[in-house]
mmCIF file of C-alpha atoms and ligand atoms in Angstrom:
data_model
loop_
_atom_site.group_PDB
_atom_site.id
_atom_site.type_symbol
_atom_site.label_atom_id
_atom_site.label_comp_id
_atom_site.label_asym_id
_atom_site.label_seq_id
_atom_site.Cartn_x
_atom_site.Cartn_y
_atom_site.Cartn_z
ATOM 1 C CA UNK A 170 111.040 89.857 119.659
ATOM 2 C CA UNK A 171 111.157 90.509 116.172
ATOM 3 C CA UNK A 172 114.712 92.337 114.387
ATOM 4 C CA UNK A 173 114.207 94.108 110.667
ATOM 5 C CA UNK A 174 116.807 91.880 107.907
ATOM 6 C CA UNK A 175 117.036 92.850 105.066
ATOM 7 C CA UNK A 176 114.932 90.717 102.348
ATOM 8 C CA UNK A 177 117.825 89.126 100.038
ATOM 9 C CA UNK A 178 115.501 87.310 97.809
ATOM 10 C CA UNK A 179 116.645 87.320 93.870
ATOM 11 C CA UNK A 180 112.745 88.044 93.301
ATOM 12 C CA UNK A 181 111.190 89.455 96.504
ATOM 13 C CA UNK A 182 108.010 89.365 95.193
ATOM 14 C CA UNK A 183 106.685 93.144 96.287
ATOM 15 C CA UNK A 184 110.258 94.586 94.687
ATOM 16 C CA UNK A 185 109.701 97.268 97.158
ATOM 17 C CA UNK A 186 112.993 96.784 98.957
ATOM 18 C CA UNK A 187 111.015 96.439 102.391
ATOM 19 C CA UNK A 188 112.571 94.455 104.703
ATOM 20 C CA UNK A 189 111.972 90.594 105.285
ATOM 21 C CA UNK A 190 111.591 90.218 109.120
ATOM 22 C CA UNK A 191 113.058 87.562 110.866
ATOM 23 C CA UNK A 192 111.319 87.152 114.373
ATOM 24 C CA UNK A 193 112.837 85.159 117.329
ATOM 25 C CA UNK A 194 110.434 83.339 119.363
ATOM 26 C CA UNK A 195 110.715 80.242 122.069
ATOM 27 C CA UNK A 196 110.809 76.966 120.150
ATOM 28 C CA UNK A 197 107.997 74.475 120.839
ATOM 29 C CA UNK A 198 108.161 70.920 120.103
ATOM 30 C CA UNK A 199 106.257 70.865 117.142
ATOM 31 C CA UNK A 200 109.560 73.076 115.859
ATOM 32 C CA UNK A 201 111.746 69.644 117.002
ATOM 33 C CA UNK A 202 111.811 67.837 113.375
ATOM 34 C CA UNK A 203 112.579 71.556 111.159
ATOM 35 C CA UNK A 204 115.292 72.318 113.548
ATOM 36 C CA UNK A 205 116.790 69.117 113.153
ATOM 37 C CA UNK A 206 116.680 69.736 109.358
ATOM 38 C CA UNK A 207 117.943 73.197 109.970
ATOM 39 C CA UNK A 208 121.035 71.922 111.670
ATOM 40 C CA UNK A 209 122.251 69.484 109.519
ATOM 41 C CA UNK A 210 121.988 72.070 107.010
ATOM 42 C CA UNK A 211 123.543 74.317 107.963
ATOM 43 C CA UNK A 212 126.577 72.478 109.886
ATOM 44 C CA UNK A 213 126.654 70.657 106.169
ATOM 45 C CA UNK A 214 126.814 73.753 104.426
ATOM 46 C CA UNK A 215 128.975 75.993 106.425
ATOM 47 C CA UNK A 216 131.201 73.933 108.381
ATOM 48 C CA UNK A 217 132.714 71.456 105.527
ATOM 49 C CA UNK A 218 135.935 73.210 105.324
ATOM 50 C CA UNK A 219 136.398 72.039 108.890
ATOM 51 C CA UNK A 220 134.966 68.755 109.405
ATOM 52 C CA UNK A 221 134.729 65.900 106.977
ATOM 53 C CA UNK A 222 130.707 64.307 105.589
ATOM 54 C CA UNK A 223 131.822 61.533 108.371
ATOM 55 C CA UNK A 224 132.119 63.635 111.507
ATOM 56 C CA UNK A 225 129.125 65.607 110.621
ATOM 57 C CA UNK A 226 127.201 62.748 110.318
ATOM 58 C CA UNK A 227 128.125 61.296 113.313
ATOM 59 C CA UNK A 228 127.693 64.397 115.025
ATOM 60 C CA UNK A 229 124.025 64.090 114.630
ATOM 61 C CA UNK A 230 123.821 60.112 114.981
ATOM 62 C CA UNK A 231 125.080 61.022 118.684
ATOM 63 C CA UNK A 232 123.761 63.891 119.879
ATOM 64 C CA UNK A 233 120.489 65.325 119.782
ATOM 65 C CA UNK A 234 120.579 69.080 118.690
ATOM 66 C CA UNK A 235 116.929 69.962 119.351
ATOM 67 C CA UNK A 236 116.352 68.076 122.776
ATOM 68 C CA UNK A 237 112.898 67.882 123.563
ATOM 69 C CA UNK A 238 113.802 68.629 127.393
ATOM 70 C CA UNK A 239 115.007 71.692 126.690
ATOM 71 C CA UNK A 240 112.469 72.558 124.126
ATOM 72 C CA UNK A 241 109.668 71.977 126.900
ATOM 73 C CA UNK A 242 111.553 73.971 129.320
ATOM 74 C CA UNK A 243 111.514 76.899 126.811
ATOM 75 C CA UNK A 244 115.041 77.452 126.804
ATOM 76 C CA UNK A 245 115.495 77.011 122.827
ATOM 77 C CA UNK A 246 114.438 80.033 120.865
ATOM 78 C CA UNK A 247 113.849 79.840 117.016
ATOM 79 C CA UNK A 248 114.433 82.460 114.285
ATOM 80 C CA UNK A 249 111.650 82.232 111.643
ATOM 81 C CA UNK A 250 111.755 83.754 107.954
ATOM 82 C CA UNK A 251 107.896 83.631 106.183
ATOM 83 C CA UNK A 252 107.085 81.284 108.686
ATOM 84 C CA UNK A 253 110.299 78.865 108.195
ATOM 85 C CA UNK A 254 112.589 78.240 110.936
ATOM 86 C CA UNK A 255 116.008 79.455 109.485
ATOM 87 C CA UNK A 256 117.962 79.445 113.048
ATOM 88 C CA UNK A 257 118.272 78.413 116.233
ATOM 89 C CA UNK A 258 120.036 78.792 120.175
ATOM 90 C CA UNK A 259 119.629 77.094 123.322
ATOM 91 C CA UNK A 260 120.857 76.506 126.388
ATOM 92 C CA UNK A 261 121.008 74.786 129.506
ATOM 93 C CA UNK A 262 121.189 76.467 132.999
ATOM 94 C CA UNK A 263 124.976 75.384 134.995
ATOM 95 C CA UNK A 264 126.918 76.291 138.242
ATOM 96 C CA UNK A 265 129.834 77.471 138.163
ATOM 97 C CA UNK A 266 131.989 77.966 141.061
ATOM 98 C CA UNK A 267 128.735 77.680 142.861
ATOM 99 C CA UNK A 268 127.593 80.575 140.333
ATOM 100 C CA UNK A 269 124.028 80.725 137.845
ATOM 101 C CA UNK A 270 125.110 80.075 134.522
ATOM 102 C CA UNK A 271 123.888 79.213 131.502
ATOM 103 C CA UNK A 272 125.752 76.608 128.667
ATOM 104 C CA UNK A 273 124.744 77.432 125.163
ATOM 105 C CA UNK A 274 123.610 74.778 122.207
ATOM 106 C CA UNK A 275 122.202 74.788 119.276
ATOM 107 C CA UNK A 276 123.367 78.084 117.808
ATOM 108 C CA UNK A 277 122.554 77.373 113.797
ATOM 109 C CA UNK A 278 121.715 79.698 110.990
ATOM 110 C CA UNK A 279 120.479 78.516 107.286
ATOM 111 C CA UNK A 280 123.419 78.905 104.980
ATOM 112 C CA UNK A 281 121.270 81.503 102.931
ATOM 113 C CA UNK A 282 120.944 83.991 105.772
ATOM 114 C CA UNK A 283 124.505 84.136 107.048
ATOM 115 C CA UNK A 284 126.442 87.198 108.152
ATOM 116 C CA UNK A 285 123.360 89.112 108.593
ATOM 117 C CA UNK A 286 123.285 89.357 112.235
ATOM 118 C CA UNK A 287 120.620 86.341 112.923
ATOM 119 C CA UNK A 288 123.326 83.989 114.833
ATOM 120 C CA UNK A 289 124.267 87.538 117.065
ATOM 121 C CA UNK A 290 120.495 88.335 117.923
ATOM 122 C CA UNK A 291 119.859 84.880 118.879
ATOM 123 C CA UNK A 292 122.878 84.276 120.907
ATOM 124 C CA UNK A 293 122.274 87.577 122.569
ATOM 125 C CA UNK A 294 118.498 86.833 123.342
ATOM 126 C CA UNK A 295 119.452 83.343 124.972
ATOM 127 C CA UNK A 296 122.117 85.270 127.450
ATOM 128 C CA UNK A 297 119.360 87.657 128.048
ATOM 129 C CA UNK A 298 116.943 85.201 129.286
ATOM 130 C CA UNK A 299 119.438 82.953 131.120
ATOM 131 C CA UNK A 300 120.469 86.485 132.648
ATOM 132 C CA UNK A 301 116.672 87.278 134.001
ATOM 133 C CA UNK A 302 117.711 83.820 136.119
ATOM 134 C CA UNK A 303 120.461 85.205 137.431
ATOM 135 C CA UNK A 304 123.197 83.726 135.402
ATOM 136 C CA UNK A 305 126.261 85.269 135.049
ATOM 137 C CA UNK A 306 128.932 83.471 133.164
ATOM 138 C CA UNK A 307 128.301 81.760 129.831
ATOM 139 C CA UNK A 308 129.695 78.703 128.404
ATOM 140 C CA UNK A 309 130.052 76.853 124.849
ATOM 141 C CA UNK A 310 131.556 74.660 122.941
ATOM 142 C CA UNK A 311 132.304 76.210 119.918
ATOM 143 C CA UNK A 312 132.579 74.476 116.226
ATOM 144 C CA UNK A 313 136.029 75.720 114.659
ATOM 145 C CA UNK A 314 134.337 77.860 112.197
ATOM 146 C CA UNK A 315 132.342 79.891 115.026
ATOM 147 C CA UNK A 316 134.732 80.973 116.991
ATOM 148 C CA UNK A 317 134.969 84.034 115.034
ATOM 149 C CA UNK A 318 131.077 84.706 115.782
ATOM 150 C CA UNK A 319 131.567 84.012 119.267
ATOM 151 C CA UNK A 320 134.858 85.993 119.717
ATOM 152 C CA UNK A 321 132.915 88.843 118.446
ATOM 153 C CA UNK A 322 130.017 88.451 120.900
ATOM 154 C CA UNK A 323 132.906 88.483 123.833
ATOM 155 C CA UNK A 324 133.865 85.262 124.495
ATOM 156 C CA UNK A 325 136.824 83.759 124.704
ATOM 157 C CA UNK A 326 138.732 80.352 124.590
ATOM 158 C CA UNK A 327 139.376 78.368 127.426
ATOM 159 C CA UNK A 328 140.396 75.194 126.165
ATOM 160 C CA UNK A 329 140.255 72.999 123.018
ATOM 161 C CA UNK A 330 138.545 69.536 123.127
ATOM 162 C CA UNK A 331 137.194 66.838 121.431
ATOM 163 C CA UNK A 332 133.923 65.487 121.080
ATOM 164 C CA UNK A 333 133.773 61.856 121.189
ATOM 165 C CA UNK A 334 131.443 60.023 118.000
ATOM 166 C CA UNK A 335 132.260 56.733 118.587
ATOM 167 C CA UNK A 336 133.379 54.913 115.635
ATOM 168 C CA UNK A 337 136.965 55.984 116.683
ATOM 169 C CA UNK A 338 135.793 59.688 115.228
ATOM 170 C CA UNK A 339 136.459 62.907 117.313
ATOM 171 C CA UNK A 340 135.000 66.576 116.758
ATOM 172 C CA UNK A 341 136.911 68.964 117.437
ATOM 173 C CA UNK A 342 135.819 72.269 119.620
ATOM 174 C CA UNK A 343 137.190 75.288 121.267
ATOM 175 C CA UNK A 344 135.595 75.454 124.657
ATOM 176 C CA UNK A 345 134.630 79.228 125.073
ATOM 177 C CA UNK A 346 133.825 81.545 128.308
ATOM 178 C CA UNK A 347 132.479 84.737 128.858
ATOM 179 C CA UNK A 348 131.482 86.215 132.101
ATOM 180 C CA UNK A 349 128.795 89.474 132.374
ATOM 181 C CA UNK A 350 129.079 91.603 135.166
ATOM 182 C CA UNK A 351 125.577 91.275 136.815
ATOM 183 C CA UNK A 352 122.615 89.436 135.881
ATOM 184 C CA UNK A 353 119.075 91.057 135.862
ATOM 185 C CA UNK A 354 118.420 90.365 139.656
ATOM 186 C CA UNK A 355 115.263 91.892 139.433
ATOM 187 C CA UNK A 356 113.584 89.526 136.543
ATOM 188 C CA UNK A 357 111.223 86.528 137.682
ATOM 189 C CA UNK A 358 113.139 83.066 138.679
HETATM 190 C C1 LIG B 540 128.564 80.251 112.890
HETATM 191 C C2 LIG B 540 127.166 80.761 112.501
HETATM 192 C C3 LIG B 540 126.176 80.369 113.600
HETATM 193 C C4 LIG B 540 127.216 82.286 112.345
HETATM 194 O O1 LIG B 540 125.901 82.754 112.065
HETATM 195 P P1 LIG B 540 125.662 84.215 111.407
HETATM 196 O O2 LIG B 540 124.220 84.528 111.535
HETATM 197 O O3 LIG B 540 126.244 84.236 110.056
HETATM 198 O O4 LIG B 540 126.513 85.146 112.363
HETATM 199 P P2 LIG B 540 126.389 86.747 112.460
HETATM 200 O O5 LIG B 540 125.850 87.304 111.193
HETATM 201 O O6 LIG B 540 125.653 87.081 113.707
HETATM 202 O O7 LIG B 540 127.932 87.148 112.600
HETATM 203 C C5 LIG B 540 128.353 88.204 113.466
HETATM 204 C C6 LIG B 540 129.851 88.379 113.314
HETATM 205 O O8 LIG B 540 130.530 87.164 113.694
HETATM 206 C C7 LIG B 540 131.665 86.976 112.828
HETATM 207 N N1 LIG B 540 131.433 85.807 111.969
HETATM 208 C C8 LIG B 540 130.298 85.098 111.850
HETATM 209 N N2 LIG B 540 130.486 84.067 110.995
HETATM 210 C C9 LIG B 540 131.756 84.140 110.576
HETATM 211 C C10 LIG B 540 132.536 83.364 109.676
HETATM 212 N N3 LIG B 540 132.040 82.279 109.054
HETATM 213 N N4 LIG B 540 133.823 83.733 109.449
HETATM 214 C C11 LIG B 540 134.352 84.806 110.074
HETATM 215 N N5 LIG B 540 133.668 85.596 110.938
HETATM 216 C C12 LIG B 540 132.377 85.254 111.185
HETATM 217 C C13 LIG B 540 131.778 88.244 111.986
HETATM 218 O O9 LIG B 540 132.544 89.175 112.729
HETATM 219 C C14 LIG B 540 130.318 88.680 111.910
HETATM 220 O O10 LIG B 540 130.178 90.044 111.662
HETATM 221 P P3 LIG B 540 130.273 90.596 110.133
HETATM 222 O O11 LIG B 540 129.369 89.734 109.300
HETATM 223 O O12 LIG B 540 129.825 92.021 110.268
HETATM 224 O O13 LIG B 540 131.719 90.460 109.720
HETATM 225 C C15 LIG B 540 126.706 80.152 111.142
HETATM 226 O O14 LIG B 540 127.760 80.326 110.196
HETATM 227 C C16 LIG B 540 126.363 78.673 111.237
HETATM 228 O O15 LIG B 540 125.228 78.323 111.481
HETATM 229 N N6 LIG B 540 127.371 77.787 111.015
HETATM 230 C C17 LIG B 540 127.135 76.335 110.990
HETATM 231 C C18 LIG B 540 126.679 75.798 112.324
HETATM 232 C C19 LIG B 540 127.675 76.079 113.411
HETATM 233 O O16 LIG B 540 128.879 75.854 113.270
HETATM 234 N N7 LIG B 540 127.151 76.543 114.543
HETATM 235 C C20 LIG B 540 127.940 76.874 115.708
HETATM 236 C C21 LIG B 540 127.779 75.811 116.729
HETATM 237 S S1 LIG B 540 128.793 76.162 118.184
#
């Protein structure tokens, strides 16, 4: 899958005003240490008016962002720039109410590409593949500052919560739902 962005290099090198493609493809394990990198990154870089240097860093000291279980089972996509992964969304399949679902992860851009669309495509490609598996109802837990992106993508909140970091450090999150009327029941399991 591959979306047209536009190129907003200072000195795009062809000064032809083309557009720089960013193409999303499914993340392989080799992609594990640059999306690690991308996710500190970003979370650094965009999220610092809502958590403190501390609870980012224990973020990642905890939890593993770029899981290689779920990189193997070919549920993380990657959005590359030039080659260079520059975002990222996963997702883990979940019953609800005895329903297919699918809980999303991972959903980072790079701070230089933001509010072009790239966390949108993403999100919307990992629904569309948990959807050819019938799921139906998507969860999340969103970071404060990305609640806007998801409320725009049609979820809502359900709950706020707290991750725990140890260290008697919390994250805060906004627990966020949104259901889709029917899944592709036509697509392979
Ligand atoms: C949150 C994040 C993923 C958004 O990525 P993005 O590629 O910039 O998002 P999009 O361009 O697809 O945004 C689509 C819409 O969502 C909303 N939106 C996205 N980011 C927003 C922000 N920081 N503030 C307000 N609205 C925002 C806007 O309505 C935007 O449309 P617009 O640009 O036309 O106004 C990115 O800022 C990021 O990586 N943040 C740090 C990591 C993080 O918190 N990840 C979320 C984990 S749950």
């Amino acid at each position: 899958m591959t979306i047209q962005m536009p190129d907003t290099r200072p000195d795009h090198s062809d000064r032809s005003g083309a557009h720089a493609e960013i193409s999303i493809s499914i993340a392989t394990i080799g992609d594990a240490p640059a999306l690690r990198a991308l996710h500190e990154l970003s979370l650094v870089m965009l999220a610092a008016d809502a958590y403190s240097p501390r609870q980012i860093h224990r973020l990642f000291v905890t939890r593993d962002t770029a899981p290689p279980g779920m990189i193997a089972a070919g549920r993380m996509l990657v959005a590359r720039r030039h080659g260079f992964v520059v975002g990222s969304a996963g997702w883990e399949p979940r019953r609800f109410d005895g329903q297919p679902g699918a809980h999303l992860r991972s959903v980072f851009v790079h701070p230089l590409l933001t509010r072009q669309g790239v966390a949108s495509a993403l999100v919307r490609a990992v629904e569309t593949r948990a959807m050819e598996r019938h799921a139906i109802r998507f969860t999340l837990a969103a970071t404060v500052n990305a609640v806007p992106l998801y409320r725009r993508l049609g979820y809502a909140a359900v709950a706020h919560g707290n991750l725990d970091l140890g260290d008697g450090l919390s994250f805060p999150v906004v627990h966020m739902a949104r259901r889709v009327q029917s899944a592709h029941i036509d697509a392979e399991d």
